[in-house]
Amino acid sequence: MTDLRVNTPPKPLYIDLHIHSTASDGSLSPREIIKAAEKVPLRAMAITDHDTIDGSAEALQHSKSTDVEILSGIEISADFESGAMHLLGYLFRLDDVRLGQVLEVVQKSRAERNLQIIQRLQDLGIDIDYDEVSEASGGGQVGRPHIAGVLVQRGVVQSIDEAFVTFLRKGGPAYVERYRLSPAEAIKTIRGAGGVAVLGHPSTLNTKTEAELDKIIAGLKGVGLQGVETYYPSHGPVRTALYERLARHHGLLVTGGSDFHGAAKSWVHIGFGSGDLRIPYRLVEDLKQTAGSGPDPVPHA
Ligand code: AMP
Ligand code: FE
Ligand code: FE
Ligand code: ZN
């Protein structure tokens, strides 16, 4: 008897919701990232560049010519004293006017800060100018990793990490603060554009106890947070379990991604992180359900 079932290949199982492109500090273009995702293969992906949606928009333009499902994405650095608080946004409208305005302000402050960092480095006797850094960035948002890259090229330091440790880290001799949105503003901006707001890699908040992290997450939920990035290369089983527990406890979604940057973080691979990351597609279904669940009133901060 002939088997009439059409022999379609099974859909890939895994996803990656945290990827950087050349629009910020990644080394691959959105097109190259899609190619890499097809190779894994991944079922879905989101480009989440620092403070810009350009990479995400470019990836979405290719969505008809790939089997990889592409979600809009962004990573916004929020103001947080004792560590790095990054808020991820997914499934927002790229053409949202308020989002565009907010990002413009943030990008302007970033550009000014970059010039001040270069000035500090020059004051420290280092021969570096902005044009080289801008060239290293390939035309996207310029960040400290690009400055670090030029310092390596120049032989001032041996590695990107050494550039951060010696000069660019928060509080380092060439560090300059920039304007950051408050966590509440970042969440409100993402949600105002119809997106889902997720706390990125809670590990970088540098909290010392579970109670401390629990309190921060509760506070963020109070201003509209909807998810926690749980699956992440450096989290390991213990922290992954902790973040998952806290997310469930607060009724928040769980998400995950590799934080792929390409050459700048060569040990991290799209989809699989440092090797053992496996993020199931059902998290995308959860995200879509939350995004589509209507305009939850975002409390005023
Ligand atoms: P910026 O957005 O310009 O403040 O730069 C922050 C970015 O620098 C982070 O998102 C990371 O991608 C990168 N970064 C921070 N610390 C380090 C480090 N020690 N080594 C390499 N990259 C780093
Ligand atoms: Fe980065
Ligand atoms: Fe981040
Ligand atoms: Zn990131």
XYZ file of C-alpha atoms and ligand atoms in Angstrom:
327
model
C 0.000 0.000 0.000
C 1.226 3.478 -0.779
C 1.797 5.776 2.158
C -0.053 8.969 1.235
C 1.399 11.034 4.053
C 3.507 13.859 2.702
C 7.029 13.466 3.875
C 7.675 16.871 5.457
C 10.759 17.134 7.644
C 10.025 17.643 11.348
C 10.230 21.229 12.540
C 13.338 22.142 14.517
C 12.811 22.065 18.281
C 14.906 24.910 19.590
C 15.046 28.690 19.625
C 17.395 31.554 20.502
C 15.862 34.782 21.782
C 19.017 36.751 22.551
C 21.316 37.575 19.631
C 23.398 40.656 18.762
C 24.081 41.819 15.213
C 26.322 44.414 13.571
C 23.586 46.959 14.341
C 25.058 46.899 17.875
C 28.132 45.012 19.098
C 27.747 41.689 17.283
C 30.048 40.737 14.429
C 27.495 39.145 12.061
C 24.911 40.991 9.985
C 21.222 40.083 10.442
C 21.386 38.108 7.164
C 24.416 36.140 8.363
C 22.667 35.448 11.662
C 19.644 34.003 9.849
C 21.986 31.769 7.819
C 23.642 30.569 11.032
C 20.228 29.936 12.616
C 19.168 27.903 9.560
C 22.284 25.815 9.910
C 21.657 24.858 13.569
C 18.690 24.614 12.664
C 16.556 26.814 14.901
C 12.790 27.099 14.800
C 12.691 30.733 15.976
C 15.058 33.584 16.796
C 15.121 37.219 17.853
C 17.861 39.778 17.315
C 18.064 41.798 20.519
C 20.578 44.554 19.884
C 21.542 47.049 22.573
C 19.288 50.109 22.311
C 18.431 49.689 18.607
C 15.800 47.883 16.552
C 17.655 48.260 13.242
C 19.078 44.716 13.292
C 15.747 43.258 14.231
C 13.965 45.208 11.487
C 16.488 44.031 8.907
C 16.084 40.394 9.995
C 12.308 40.670 9.746
C 12.635 41.856 6.153
C 14.087 38.419 5.365
C 11.400 36.484 7.202
C 9.612 35.377 4.034
C 12.730 33.760 2.621
C 13.608 31.603 5.644
C 12.002 28.821 7.657
C 13.302 30.370 10.866
C 10.534 32.303 12.590
C 11.739 35.796 13.435
C 10.445 37.830 16.382
C 11.101 41.525 16.855
C 13.557 42.084 19.701
C 15.606 44.629 21.630
C 17.806 44.826 24.743
C 17.564 48.054 26.724
C 20.051 48.902 29.490
C 18.169 50.282 32.484
C 19.444 52.401 35.313
C 20.487 50.136 38.180
C 23.118 51.054 40.715
C 24.740 47.823 41.819
C 24.942 45.847 38.584
C 23.742 45.678 34.982
C 19.992 45.524 34.418
C 19.079 44.705 30.842
C 15.456 44.554 29.754
C 14.566 42.519 26.706
C 11.571 43.347 24.541
C 9.832 40.948 22.151
C 7.029 41.030 19.608
C 6.661 44.808 19.694
C 5.648 46.974 16.737
C 8.770 48.233 15.002
C 7.049 51.423 13.870
C 5.881 52.522 17.319
C 6.457 56.273 17.516
C 7.191 56.489 21.236
C 9.676 53.582 21.061
C 11.487 55.375 18.228
C 11.633 58.614 20.189
C 12.918 56.942 23.341
C 15.619 55.042 21.449
C 16.735 58.231 19.742
C 17.348 59.882 23.124
C 19.235 56.838 24.421
C 21.344 56.588 21.248
C 22.258 60.275 21.411
C 23.478 59.876 24.972
C 25.444 56.781 23.970
C 27.137 58.708 21.138
C 28.120 61.551 23.472
C 29.426 59.105 26.059
C 31.552 57.323 23.446
C 33.292 60.581 22.564
C 33.976 61.221 26.253
C 35.467 57.739 26.680
C 37.792 58.347 23.714
C 38.785 61.672 25.258
C 39.598 59.948 28.560
C 41.712 57.361 26.786
C 43.552 60.130 24.940
C 44.115 61.895 28.263
C 45.648 58.642 29.528
C 48.149 58.913 26.671
C 46.556 56.362 24.364
C 46.607 57.053 20.660
C 43.029 56.372 19.583
C 40.465 58.373 17.651
C 36.756 58.147 17.122
C 36.955 57.403 13.390
C 38.724 54.094 13.999
C 36.123 53.095 16.540
C 33.281 54.087 14.272
C 34.846 52.051 11.473
C 35.190 49.049 13.802
C 31.474 49.279 14.561
C 30.551 48.808 10.907
C 28.049 51.645 10.980
C 25.801 50.377 13.789
C 25.461 51.578 17.366
C 28.931 52.135 18.805
C 29.624 50.585 22.201
C 32.464 49.904 24.569
C 33.200 46.541 22.885
C 34.160 48.421 19.697
C 36.458 50.712 21.660
C 37.917 47.610 23.325
C 38.472 46.067 19.891
C 40.497 49.064 18.740
C 42.580 48.946 21.939
C 43.408 45.307 21.135
C 44.250 46.153 17.504
C 46.545 48.891 18.708
C 48.310 46.492 21.043
C 47.396 48.594 24.093
C 45.874 45.476 25.660
C 45.943 41.791 24.735
C 42.211 41.090 24.824
C 38.749 42.647 24.892
C 38.399 41.473 28.459
C 41.654 43.159 29.462
C 40.406 46.386 27.847
C 37.329 46.248 30.070
C 39.249 45.315 33.217
C 41.942 47.956 32.693
C 39.957 50.868 31.237
C 36.291 50.448 30.333
C 34.563 48.637 33.205
C 32.095 50.563 35.330
C 34.277 52.729 37.583
C 37.361 52.126 35.407
C 39.683 55.020 34.445
C 38.045 55.561 31.033
C 34.475 54.787 32.097
C 31.844 57.430 31.512
C 28.195 57.068 32.567
C 25.409 57.649 30.115
C 21.727 58.338 30.393
C 19.736 55.182 30.962
C 16.011 54.682 31.191
C 14.628 53.715 34.567
C 13.499 50.076 34.664
C 9.876 51.256 34.730
C 10.373 53.501 31.686
C 12.068 50.704 29.729
C 9.238 48.276 30.508
C 6.591 50.856 29.694
C 8.258 51.675 26.368
C 8.364 48.012 25.324
C 4.800 47.353 26.404
C 3.552 50.586 24.932
C 4.713 49.246 21.553
C 2.690 46.071 22.076
C 5.712 44.051 23.205
C 6.518 41.725 26.064
C 9.055 42.970 28.638
C 11.542 40.453 30.059
C 14.355 40.806 32.587
C 17.561 39.751 30.783
C 20.199 37.546 32.473
C 19.320 38.236 36.154
C 22.848 37.100 37.068
C 24.295 40.497 36.080
C 22.220 42.250 38.735
C 24.909 40.971 41.137
C 22.420 40.195 43.890
C 23.829 38.327 46.859
C 20.768 36.460 48.089
C 17.613 34.919 46.713
C 15.541 37.252 48.876
C 17.257 40.278 47.330
C 16.584 39.057 43.785
C 13.018 38.113 44.690
C 12.414 41.672 45.871
C 13.815 43.187 42.683
C 11.686 40.913 40.510
C 8.594 41.715 42.570
C 9.315 45.427 42.127
C 9.750 45.039 38.384
C 6.560 43.028 38.134
C 4.835 45.897 39.907
C 5.815 48.152 36.992
C 4.796 45.691 34.296
C 7.567 43.084 33.895
C 6.245 39.956 32.162
C 9.138 37.495 31.975
C 12.568 36.403 33.175
C 15.406 35.242 30.923
C 16.147 31.932 32.578
C 18.037 29.866 30.006
C 21.362 31.564 29.382
C 24.873 30.183 28.784
C 26.510 31.249 32.022
C 23.600 30.468 34.337
C 24.334 26.782 34.999
C 21.809 24.362 36.509
C 21.542 25.890 39.984
C 20.856 29.453 38.879
C 18.653 28.302 36.020
C 16.495 26.433 38.547
C 16.422 29.472 40.838
C 15.336 31.878 38.072
C 12.737 29.424 36.866
C 11.358 29.101 40.386
C 11.250 32.877 40.885
C 9.560 33.384 37.506
C 6.872 30.825 38.335
C 6.445 32.245 41.838
C 5.700 35.673 40.383
C 3.587 34.338 37.522
C 6.116 35.479 34.920
C 7.119 33.911 31.616
C 10.397 32.126 31.173
C 12.591 32.933 28.140
C 16.121 32.166 27.035
C 18.882 32.935 24.598
C 22.595 32.635 23.944
C 23.576 36.348 23.933
C 25.512 35.515 20.773
C 27.860 38.339 19.715
C 29.926 36.480 17.078
C 33.681 37.021 17.174
C 33.475 39.254 20.253
C 32.384 36.244 22.340
C 33.687 33.396 20.209
C 32.883 30.690 22.785
C 29.139 31.407 22.522
C 27.262 29.784 19.625
C 23.861 30.644 18.203
C 21.221 28.423 19.766
C 23.519 26.238 21.858
C 25.389 28.910 23.808
C 28.563 27.421 25.200
C 27.354 23.970 24.117
C 24.527 22.681 26.252
C 21.833 25.334 25.866
C 18.542 23.880 24.530
C 15.616 26.303 24.564
C 12.271 24.823 23.569
C 9.925 26.460 21.067
C 6.968 26.459 23.469
C 8.440 29.558 25.141
C 7.673 31.447 21.917
C 4.076 30.272 22.101
C 3.887 31.578 25.676
C 5.334 34.917 24.557
C 2.805 35.221 21.749
C -0.033 34.450 24.053
C 1.104 37.125 26.469
C 1.686 39.662 23.693
C -1.762 38.959 22.326
C -3.548 39.037 25.650
C -4.596 42.649 25.211
C -3.323 45.867 26.681
C -2.732 45.013 30.321
C -2.853 48.313 32.096
C 0.773 49.189 32.768
C 0.899 50.734 36.214
C 2.313 54.232 36.394
C 5.778 54.392 37.892
P 27.962 49.620 26.252
O 26.622 49.166 25.751
O 28.704 50.460 25.289
O 27.921 50.194 27.632
O 28.818 48.258 26.365
C 28.309 47.201 27.125
C 28.553 45.899 26.411
O 29.919 45.565 26.498
C 27.847 44.710 27.064
O 26.580 44.556 26.629
C 28.700 43.561 26.623
O 28.329 43.154 25.331
C 30.077 44.166 26.541
N 30.926 43.858 27.719
C 30.778 44.283 28.985
N 31.778 43.800 29.770
C 32.579 43.062 28.960
C 33.781 42.295 29.150
N 34.394 42.205 30.349
N 34.298 41.658 28.082
C 33.706 41.742 26.877
N 32.583 42.446 26.638
C 32.023 43.093 27.657
Fe 26.741 43.381 23.995
Fe 22.755 42.003 28.189
Zn 22.804 40.865 25.099
